[in-house]
């Protein structure tokens, strides 16, 4: 399902990106798997936090997403960096002139769909970043999430594909300017239908601009698959 990019949601995410260092930390995890001087595609890039964070580790990044709003936001933030290309559209319909050296699918839906795209558009490494937890983090109660690391491993084994795997956790919580902001955040992201927002989960924030903070330690799994190995399978 395509994410609904609302101005409110993008504003919350930008605050989190600015405060947490999540995407630079994720890029450092990805970097050792990238070929030297690689042209990398960030598929389903959203606001492009990872796209920008990957720039120090490769020759060029192409950021692709179907939604116009987050890409316009990315263009405004990134300026005219010659190392970054931003493309809007369905990744399946936007093949590069020359195959990518690597493709990153960060929390990108279905693994088989990602691998199908990668077979057509990439000649090197496919990097799948998956959730390594079963329940939605910003909901009250236990609301399941889909497309987990375990699901992805099952798919790769079913397809008889070899892969490298690394598990790690990164902090990506939400800084908040007020308790009213916190209520708005939970109304936007709590999938449980709870009437009262769980304000008890808040801790002191990083500074005067953000006096409140909602912690969120994300357990993640990186799965690396090589295109030549996929073609042999």
XYZ file of N, CA and C in Angstrom:
699
model
N 0.845 -1.196 0.000
C 0.000 0.000 0.000
C 0.881 1.247 0.000
N 0.542 2.227 -0.838
C 1.300 3.458 -0.914
C 1.043 4.308 0.321
N 2.110 4.822 0.918
C 1.973 5.649 2.109
C 1.307 6.967 1.760
N 0.429 7.444 2.666
C -0.213 8.743 2.483
C 0.708 9.814 3.055
N 1.279 10.637 2.190
C 2.227 11.660 2.626
C 1.485 12.968 2.872
N 1.077 13.198 4.111
C 0.402 14.435 4.481
C 1.429 15.446 4.977
N 1.123 16.757 4.885
C 2.050 17.757 5.432
C 2.373 17.512 6.902
N 1.366 17.109 7.688
C 1.585 16.855 9.109
C 2.542 15.683 9.305
N 2.306 14.603 8.585
C 3.171 13.436 8.713
C 4.601 13.731 8.282
N 4.770 14.481 7.196
C 6.116 14.823 6.741
C 6.829 15.715 7.745
N 6.089 16.627 8.378
C 6.699 17.501 9.377
C 7.200 16.698 10.574
N 6.398 15.753 11.051
C 6.846 14.900 12.156
C 8.101 14.124 11.763
N 8.104 13.555 10.558
C 9.244 12.754 10.129
C 10.500 13.607 9.978
N 10.354 14.819 9.470
C 11.513 15.698 9.356
C 12.102 16.015 10.722
N 11.249 16.236 11.716
C 11.752 16.483 13.072
C 12.541 15.280 13.574
N 12.009 14.079 13.342
C 12.703 12.866 13.785
C 14.030 12.693 13.047
N 14.038 12.967 11.750
C 15.266 12.860 10.966
C 16.330 13.817 11.479
N 15.901 15.024 11.863
C 16.851 16.039 12.307
C 17.457 15.712 13.667
N 16.704 15.011 14.506
C 17.136 14.800 15.892
C 17.837 13.471 16.144
N 17.521 12.456 15.368
C 17.909 11.096 15.770
C 19.173 10.548 15.115
N 19.551 11.058 13.964
C 20.702 10.480 13.281
C 20.464 9.071 12.773
N 19.191 8.731 12.590
C 18.836 7.365 12.184
C 19.370 7.029 10.793
N 19.134 7.906 9.835
C 19.532 7.574 8.468
C 21.048 7.562 8.271
N 21.818 8.503 8.844
C 23.277 8.350 8.764
C 23.776 7.042 9.377
N 23.173 6.639 10.499
C 23.578 5.373 11.124
C 23.218 4.184 10.240
N 22.045 4.242 9.605
C 21.644 3.164 8.702
C 22.555 3.114 7.479
N 22.910 4.284 6.953
C 23.812 4.326 5.795
C 25.171 3.718 6.135
N 25.655 3.944 7.352
C 26.935 3.341 7.753
C 26.838 1.817 7.798
N 25.677 1.295 8.154
C 25.485 -0.157 8.131
C 25.465 -0.701 6.705
N 24.891 0.058 5.799
C 24.754 -0.376 4.409
C 26.073 -0.269 3.651
N 26.874 0.748 3.971
C 28.061 1.090 3.180
C 28.996 -0.083 2.895
N 29.296 -0.963 3.868
C 30.234 -2.055 3.568
C 29.740 -3.035 2.499
N 28.457 -3.032 2.224
C 27.895 -3.952 1.228
C 27.877 -3.354 -0.178
N 28.217 -2.071 -0.305
C 28.136 -1.404 -1.600
C 29.409 -1.614 -2.405
N 29.289 -1.873 -3.702
C 30.482 -1.904 -4.553
C 31.149 -0.526 -4.569
N 32.441 -0.495 -4.874
C 33.149 0.781 -4.942
C 32.609 1.625 -6.093
N 32.510 2.930 -5.839
C 32.042 3.880 -6.852
C 30.700 3.457 -7.448
N 29.808 3.029 -6.597
C 28.540 2.468 -7.063
C 27.522 3.546 -7.412
N 26.699 3.230 -8.397
C 25.464 3.968 -8.637
C 24.365 3.194 -7.921
N 23.784 3.812 -6.896
C 22.844 3.136 -6.002
C 21.445 3.691 -6.211
N 20.460 2.819 -6.245
C 19.057 3.233 -6.282
C 18.443 3.032 -4.906
N 17.830 4.087 -4.374
C 17.041 4.002 -3.143
C 15.585 3.901 -3.576
N 15.071 2.678 -3.598
C 13.735 2.410 -4.131
C 12.677 2.631 -3.063
N 11.675 3.473 -3.382
C 10.676 3.834 -2.384
C 11.285 4.732 -1.336
N 11.936 5.799 -1.782
C 12.804 6.611 -0.915
C 12.062 7.516 0.048
N 10.776 7.808 -0.196
C 10.058 8.721 0.685
C 10.696 10.095 0.712
N 10.968 10.618 1.904
C 11.588 11.935 2.047
C 13.072 11.937 1.694
N 13.621 10.773 1.422
C 15.001 10.714 0.952
C 16.062 10.852 2.022
N 15.698 10.611 3.275
C 16.706 10.688 4.331
C 17.843 9.708 4.111
N 17.509 8.491 3.690
C 18.548 7.500 3.425
C 19.304 7.834 2.147
N 18.616 8.326 1.139
C 19.275 8.693 -0.122
C 20.407 9.678 0.128
N 20.121 10.719 0.881
C 21.127 11.745 1.178
C 22.241 11.163 2.041
N 21.870 10.333 3.014
C 22.873 9.760 3.914
C 23.826 8.813 3.195
N 23.396 8.219 2.082
C 24.246 7.296 1.328
C 25.255 8.006 0.430
N 25.075 9.294 0.176
C 25.922 9.999 -0.785
C 27.418 9.907 -0.482
N 27.860 9.971 0.778
C 29.311 9.870 1.025
C 29.914 8.506 0.693
N 29.074 7.503 0.484
C 29.569 6.133 0.342
C 29.481 5.590 -1.082
N 29.069 6.421 -2.031
C 28.925 5.921 -3.401
C 29.112 7.061 -4.395
N 29.143 6.711 -5.656
C 29.343 7.709 -6.711
C 28.086 8.518 -6.969
N 26.934 7.854 -6.962
C 25.686 8.534 -7.294
C 24.524 7.775 -6.666
N 23.500 8.512 -6.266
C 22.272 7.915 -5.745
C 21.101 8.390 -6.592
N 20.275 7.449 -7.032
C 18.999 7.773 -7.664
C 17.894 7.422 -6.684
N 17.132 8.435 -6.287
C 16.042 8.267 -5.322
C 14.727 8.192 -6.084
N 13.969 7.116 -5.865
C 12.735 6.883 -6.622
C 11.571 6.686 -5.663
N 10.469 7.370 -5.940
C 9.241 7.155 -5.175
C 8.058 7.511 -6.066
N 6.913 6.920 -5.763
C 5.704 7.207 -6.545
C 5.056 8.529 -6.155
N 5.280 8.971 -4.924
C 4.563 10.135 -4.396
C 5.308 11.429 -4.706
N 4.570 12.439 -5.135
C 5.181 13.714 -5.504
C 5.596 14.535 -4.289
N 4.776 14.544 -3.240
C 5.013 15.445 -2.106
C 6.354 15.206 -1.415
N 6.706 13.966 -1.043
C 7.999 13.785 -0.379
C 9.181 14.073 -1.295
N 9.031 13.829 -2.597
C 10.131 14.101 -3.514
C 10.357 15.596 -3.680
N 9.293 16.374 -3.689
C 9.453 17.826 -3.744
C 10.156 18.321 -2.484
N 9.788 17.752 -1.352
C 10.460 18.082 -0.097
C 11.944 17.738 -0.181
N 12.265 16.561 -0.728
C 13.659 16.146 -0.874
C 14.425 17.101 -1.773
N 13.839 17.492 -2.888
C 14.524 18.411 -3.802
C 14.845 19.729 -3.114
N 13.922 20.225 -2.310
C 14.148 21.486 -1.606
C 15.273 21.356 -0.586
N 15.330 20.220 0.099
C 16.363 20.037 1.121
C 17.733 19.740 0.520
N 17.760 18.973 -0.567
C 19.037 18.538 -1.140
C 19.636 19.560 -2.087
N 18.818 20.494 -2.583
C 19.324 21.461 -3.539
C 19.677 20.795 -4.862
N 20.761 21.246 -5.464
C 21.149 20.729 -6.784
C 22.438 19.916 -6.667
N 22.436 18.963 -5.784
C 23.607 18.104 -5.616
C 23.760 17.221 -6.859
N 24.868 17.334 -7.584
C 25.022 16.549 -8.819
C 25.124 15.045 -8.572
N 25.340 14.656 -7.318
C 25.446 13.219 -7.007
C 24.087 12.570 -6.790
N 23.016 13.368 -6.804
C 21.681 12.860 -6.483
C 20.715 13.114 -7.628
N 20.028 12.067 -8.068
C 18.949 12.181 -9.050
C 17.654 11.757 -8.379
N 16.609 12.558 -8.552
C 15.302 12.272 -7.956
C 14.325 11.966 -9.082
N 13.664 10.805 -9.009
C 12.725 10.398 -10.051
C 11.397 10.011 -9.413
N 10.311 10.527 -9.995
C 8.978 10.175 -9.507
C 8.338 9.160 -10.441
N 7.735 8.144 -9.852
C 7.009 7.151 -10.631
C 7.118 5.778 -10.011
N 6.477 4.830 -10.635
C 6.523 3.437 -10.211
C 7.891 2.865 -10.566
N 8.620 2.380 -9.575
C 9.973 1.872 -9.797
C 9.993 0.805 -10.890
N 8.927 0.043 -11.020
C 8.877 -1.016 -12.025
C 8.898 -0.465 -13.438
N 8.491 0.791 -13.588
C 8.387 1.406 -14.915
C 9.492 2.431 -15.168
N 10.501 2.471 -14.300
C 11.560 3.473 -14.430
C 12.936 2.808 -14.458
N 13.192 1.948 -15.425
C 14.514 1.315 -15.484
C 15.593 2.338 -15.823
N 16.778 2.180 -15.266
C 17.871 3.102 -15.593
C 18.436 2.809 -16.979
N 19.117 3.799 -17.566
C 19.755 3.568 -18.866
C 20.830 2.492 -18.755
N 21.577 2.537 -17.658
C 22.582 1.518 -17.348
C 22.199 0.886 -16.024
N 22.264 -0.425 -15.875
C 21.832 -1.051 -14.625
C 22.541 -0.474 -13.401
N 21.806 -0.378 -12.316
C 22.390 0.072 -11.056
C 23.429 -0.936 -10.576
N 24.401 -0.423 -9.819
C 25.376 -1.306 -9.176
C 24.813 -1.910 -7.898
N 23.869 -1.208 -7.290
C 23.217 -1.713 -6.075
C 21.850 -1.063 -5.955
N 20.921 -1.787 -5.347
C 19.595 -1.243 -5.061
C 19.280 -1.484 -3.591
N 18.722 -0.459 -2.949
C 18.321 -0.540 -1.548
C 16.801 -0.468 -1.481
N 16.204 -1.442 -0.838
C 14.758 -1.472 -0.611
C 14.545 -1.420 0.900
N 14.343 -0.224 1.423
C 14.226 -0.034 2.870
C 12.752 -0.049 3.269
N 12.353 -1.090 4.000
C 10.960 -1.262 4.432
C 10.026 -1.195 3.230
N 10.453 -1.810 2.146
C 9.736 -1.786 0.870
C 8.920 -3.063 0.749
N 7.643 -2.984 1.050
C 6.671 -4.034 0.827
C 7.166 -5.448 0.662
N 6.807 -6.054 -0.441
C 6.996 -7.476 -0.676
C 8.395 -7.786 -1.211
N 9.051 -8.789 -0.623
C 10.403 -9.157 -1.037
C 10.437 -9.655 -2.479
N 9.497 -10.487 -2.858
C 9.509 -11.026 -4.223
C 9.352 -9.913 -5.252
N 8.528 -8.923 -4.947
C 8.386 -7.785 -5.862
C 9.699 -7.025 -5.971
N 10.357 -6.793 -4.834
C 11.641 -6.095 -4.845
C 12.672 -6.864 -5.666
N 12.724 -8.174 -5.498
C 13.694 -8.978 -6.237
C 13.398 -8.998 -7.732
N 12.123 -8.984 -8.090
C 11.753 -8.933 -9.506
C 12.253 -7.643 -10.141
N 12.049 -6.527 -9.444
C 12.544 -5.240 -9.942
C 14.065 -5.259 -10.046
N 14.713 -5.775 -9.008
C 16.176 -5.775 -8.982
C 16.766 -6.606 -10.116
N 16.162 -7.726 -10.421
C 16.655 -8.561 -11.527
C 16.663 -7.784 -12.843
N 15.697 -6.894 -13.009
C 15.558 -6.140 -14.251
C 16.432 -4.890 -14.285
N 16.798 -4.360 -13.113
C 17.414 -3.035 -13.082
C 18.799 -2.982 -12.444
N 19.278 -4.078 -11.875
C 20.522 -4.050 -11.107
C 21.452 -5.165 -11.565
N 22.764 -4.901 -11.492
C 23.747 -5.925 -11.869
C 24.611 -6.358 -10.692
N 24.339 -5.797 -9.506
C 25.209 -6.066 -8.373
C 24.494 -6.568 -7.137
N 24.420 -5.714 -6.123
C 23.936 -6.105 -4.801
C 22.542 -5.552 -4.542
N 21.678 -6.396 -4.021
C 20.338 -5.987 -3.594
C 20.322 -6.000 -2.069
N 19.958 -4.873 -1.471
C 19.941 -4.738 -0.020
C 18.513 -4.533 0.449
N 18.040 -5.473 1.248
C 16.682 -5.425 1.788
C 16.770 -5.074 3.265
N 16.194 -3.939 3.660
C 16.152 -3.547 5.068
C 14.753 -3.856 5.573
N 14.653 -4.741 6.558
C 13.357 -5.224 7.022
C 13.186 -4.979 8.516
N 11.940 -4.836 8.929
C 11.630 -4.767 10.359
C 11.934 -6.123 10.999
N 12.546 -6.077 12.175
C 12.810 -7.316 12.901
C 11.960 -7.361 14.171
N 10.728 -6.922 14.031
C 9.763 -6.947 15.137
C 8.385 -7.199 14.551
N 7.472 -7.635 15.401
C 6.189 -8.133 14.898
C 5.029 -7.170 15.085
N 5.205 -6.151 15.953
C 4.062 -5.302 16.288
C 4.398 -3.827 16.096
N 3.387 -3.067 15.698
C 3.528 -1.649 15.424
C 3.952 -0.893 16.676
N 4.985 -0.036 16.541
C 5.603 0.582 17.706
C 4.855 1.781 18.264
N 4.058 2.451 17.456
C 3.393 3.664 17.926
C 1.918 3.434 18.218
N 1.531 2.183 18.360
C 0.141 1.850 18.664
C 0.018 1.357 20.098
N -1.157 1.595 20.679
C -1.482 1.028 21.975
C -1.881 -0.433 21.769
N -1.354 -1.322 22.584
C -1.663 -2.738 22.393
C -0.774 -3.368 21.342
N -1.192 -4.511 20.830
C -0.376 -5.305 19.908
C -1.021 -5.314 18.522
N -0.571 -4.391 17.675
C -1.062 -4.297 16.304
C 0.017 -4.868 15.386
N -0.251 -5.983 14.712
C 0.789 -6.624 13.899
C 1.240 -5.742 12.735
N 2.519 -5.872 12.391
C 3.050 -5.259 11.175
C 3.351 -6.376 10.183
N 3.364 -6.036 8.922
C 3.666 -7.030 7.900
C 5.090 -6.916 7.397
N 5.472 -7.845 6.515
C 6.761 -7.807 5.833
C 7.927 -7.736 6.817
N 8.010 -8.691 7.723
C 9.068 -8.709 8.726
C 10.315 -9.420 8.196
N 11.392 -9.344 8.984
C 12.628 -10.032 8.615
C 12.405 -11.533 8.495
N 11.642 -12.097 9.433
C 11.377 -13.540 9.385
C 10.646 -13.922 8.101
N 9.652 -13.113 7.707
C 8.949 -13.368 6.446
C 9.921 -13.333 5.264
N 10.826 -12.358 5.305
C 11.769 -12.187 4.200
C 12.731 -13.355 4.103
N 13.225 -13.807 5.250
C 14.110 -14.977 5.242
C 13.398 -16.204 4.679
N 12.149 -16.390 5.082
C 11.373 -17.523 4.561
C 11.268 -17.457 3.040
N 11.031 -16.244 2.528
C 10.913 -16.075 1.077
C 12.222 -16.403 0.375
N 13.338 -15.894 0.898
C 14.633 -16.147 0.268
C 14.986 -17.634 0.286
N 14.668 -18.292 1.394
C 14.930 -19.740 1.457
C 14.041 -20.502 0.470
N 12.787 -20.069 0.378
C 11.865 -20.720 -0.558
C 12.354 -20.578 -1.996
N 12.982 -19.433 -2.297
C 13.498 -19.188 -3.641
C 14.893 -19.775 -3.844
N 15.413 -20.421 -2.799
C 16.756 -21.038 -2.846
C 17.843 -20.013 -3.151
N 17.705 -18.821 -2.556
C 18.683 -17.759 -2.756
C 19.597 -17.661 -1.545
N 20.891 -17.593 -1.785
C 21.840 -17.356 -0.702
C 21.853 -15.862 -0.379
N 22.155 -15.541 0.862
C 22.145 -14.141 1.282
C 23.038 -13.964 2.493
N 23.481 -12.721 2.665
C 24.168 -12.323 3.891
C 23.170 -11.570 4.760
N 23.311 -11.708 6.059
C 22.322 -11.112 6.955
C 23.019 -10.446 8.134
N 22.481 -9.316 8.544
C 22.986 -8.606 9.715
C 21.804 -8.030 10.483
N 21.760 -8.298 11.772
C 20.710 -7.748 12.632
C 21.304 -6.648 13.504
N 20.523 -5.576 13.703
C 20.991 -4.465 14.531
C 19.786 -3.641 14.949
N 20.006 -2.690 15.831
C 18.923 -1.795 16.240
C 19.414 -0.356 16.181
N 18.510 0.545 15.830
C 18.810 1.972 15.736
C 17.681 2.765 16.379
N 18.039 3.864 17.010
C 17.025 4.716 17.627
C 16.393 5.618 16.570
N 15.060 5.614 16.537
C 14.337 6.499 15.619
C 13.018 6.889 16.270
N 13.142 7.611 17.377
C 11.964 8.072 18.091
C 11.463 9.399 17.556
N 10.470 9.949 18.246
C 9.820 11.160 17.769
C 9.986 12.295 18.765
N 10.741 13.346 18.409
C 10.781 14.542 19.250
C 9.484 15.324 19.082
N 9.020 15.931 20.157
C 7.712 16.599 20.147
C 7.813 17.963 20.811
N 7.131 18.939 20.208
C 7.211 20.309 20.694
C 6.273 20.599 21.857
N 5.245 19.785 22.024
C 4.256 20.022 23.083
C 3.454 18.746 23.306
N 2.683 18.739 24.384
C 1.794 17.602 24.614
C 0.700 17.540 23.554
N 0.290 18.692 23.055
C -0.703 18.686 21.980
C -0.115 18.066 20.714
N 1.164 18.361 20.440
C 1.838 17.692 19.325
C 1.849 16.178 19.523
N 2.084 15.750 20.760
C 2.092 14.315 21.054
C 0.726 13.702 20.768
N -0.327 14.389 21.170
C -1.681 13.877 20.904
C -1.928 13.779 19.397
N -1.513 14.811 18.672
C -1.675 14.789 17.218
C -0.884 13.636 16.601
N 0.314 13.405 17.106
C 1.146 12.321 16.584
C 0.462 10.970 16.781
N -0.056 10.736 17.981
C -0.712 9.450 18.236
C -2.001 9.304 17.427
N -2.720 10.416 17.246
C -3.922 10.325 16.403
C -3.550 9.916 14.979
N -2.400 10.361 14.533
C -1.966 10.098 13.165
C -1.431 8.677 12.993
N -0.730 8.163 14.017
C 0.012 6.918 13.831
C -0.462 5.737 14.662
N -1.274 5.953 15.672
C -1.740 4.831 16.485
C -2.796 4.051 15.701
N -2.520 2.799 15.385
C -3.426 1.974 14.573
C -4.375 1.131 15.413
N -4.328 1.297 16.722
C -5.129 0.427 17.588
C -6.546 0.932 17.795
N -6.789 2.219 17.469
C -8.101 2.795 17.724
C -8.300 3.229 19.161
N -7.214 3.342 19.932
C -7.315 3.752 21.338
C -7.875 5.167 21.443
N -8.705 5.400 22.460
C -9.323 6.716 22.661
C -8.327 7.690 23.260
N -7.561 7.245 24.249
C -6.615 8.114 24.939
C -5.189 7.838 24.461
N -4.443 8.876 24.111
C -3.056 8.669 23.683
C -2.189 8.251 24.869
N -1.224 7.374 24.678
C -0.376 6.891 25.775
C 0.746 7.876 26.112
N 0.360 9.015 26.672
C 1.344 10.053 26.974
C 2.357 9.608 28.021
N 2.039 8.558 28.774
C 2.976 8.066 29.787
C 4.259 7.517 29.157
N 4.250 7.273 27.864
C 5.441 6.743 27.195
C 6.467 7.830 26.875
N 6.084 9.082 27.040
C 6.994 10.182 26.720
C 8.082 10.320 27.780
N 9.266 10.745 27.332
C 10.380 11.040 28.232
C 10.845 12.465 27.931
N 11.701 13.047 28.786
C 12.213 14.389 28.488
C 12.908 14.433 27.135
N 12.666 15.520 26.402
C 13.197 15.653 25.058
C 14.612 16.175 25.016
N 15.153 16.367 23.802
C 16.556 16.746 23.644
C 16.868 18.207 23.932
N 15.857 19.063 24.087
C 16.146 20.467 24.333
C 14.888 21.304 24.365
N 15.041 22.623 24.489
C 13.879 23.512 24.614
C 12.907 23.424 23.437
N 13.422 23.229 22.225
C 12.527 23.153 21.066
C 11.661 21.899 21.121
N 12.221 20.831 21.658
C 11.512 19.554 21.757
C 11.566 19.065 23.203
N 10.661 19.548 24.059
C 10.712 19.156 25.475
C 10.255 17.727 25.746
N 9.640 17.072 24.754
C 9.152 15.702 24.935
C 9.729 14.812 23.834
N 9.840 13.523 24.173
C 10.398 12.572 23.209
C 9.727 11.223 23.401
N 9.346 10.611 22.287
C 8.776 9.268 22.298
C 9.858 8.293 21.830
N 10.455 7.512 22.740
C 11.539 6.608 22.335
C 11.040 5.528 21.376
N 11.926 5.116 20.486
C 11.589 4.038 19.543
C 12.880 3.397 19.056
N 13.272 2.335 19.709
C 14.457 1.585 19.284
C 14.009 0.557 18.257
N 14.417 0.748 17.013
C 13.950 -0.113 15.921
C 14.914 -1.276 15.708
N 14.399 -2.486 15.871
C 15.183 -3.664 15.508
C 15.030 -3.899 14.005
N 16.165 -3.994 13.332
C 16.167 -4.112 11.880
C 17.026 -5.290 11.441
N 16.795 -5.701 10.218
C 17.575 -6.785 9.626
C 17.963 -6.374 8.210
N 19.239 -6.477 7.904
C 19.739 -6.202 6.561
C 20.016 -7.539 5.877
N 19.434 -7.715 4.720
C 19.625 -8.927 3.919
C 20.243 -8.521 2.586
N 21.400 -9.070 2.277
C 22.113 -8.728 1.047
C 22.109 -9.922 0.099
N 21.620 -9.689 -1.111
C 21.544 -10.733 -2.138
C 22.287 -10.230 -3.372
N 23.089 -11.095 -3.961
C 23.842 -10.714 -5.154
C 23.075 -11.136 -6.410
N 22.982 -10.225 -7.361
C 22.255 -10.510 -8.599
C 22.823 -11.729 -9.342
N 24.148 -11.868 -9.488
C 24.642 -13.075 -10.172
C 24.171 -14.367 -9.513
N 24.112 -14.377 -8.173
C 23.628 -15.571 -7.469
C 22.148 -15.805 -7.746
N 21.379 -14.710 -7.884
C 19.961 -14.840 -8.196
C 19.771 -15.452 -9.576
N 20.613 -15.071 -10.514
C 20.475 -15.575 -11.881
C 20.850 -17.050 -11.978
N 21.710 -17.498 -11.054
C 22.110 -18.905 -11.058
C 21.094 -19.794 -10.363
N 20.281 -19.186 -9.454
C 19.347 -19.986 -8.647
C 18.219 -20.552 -9.510
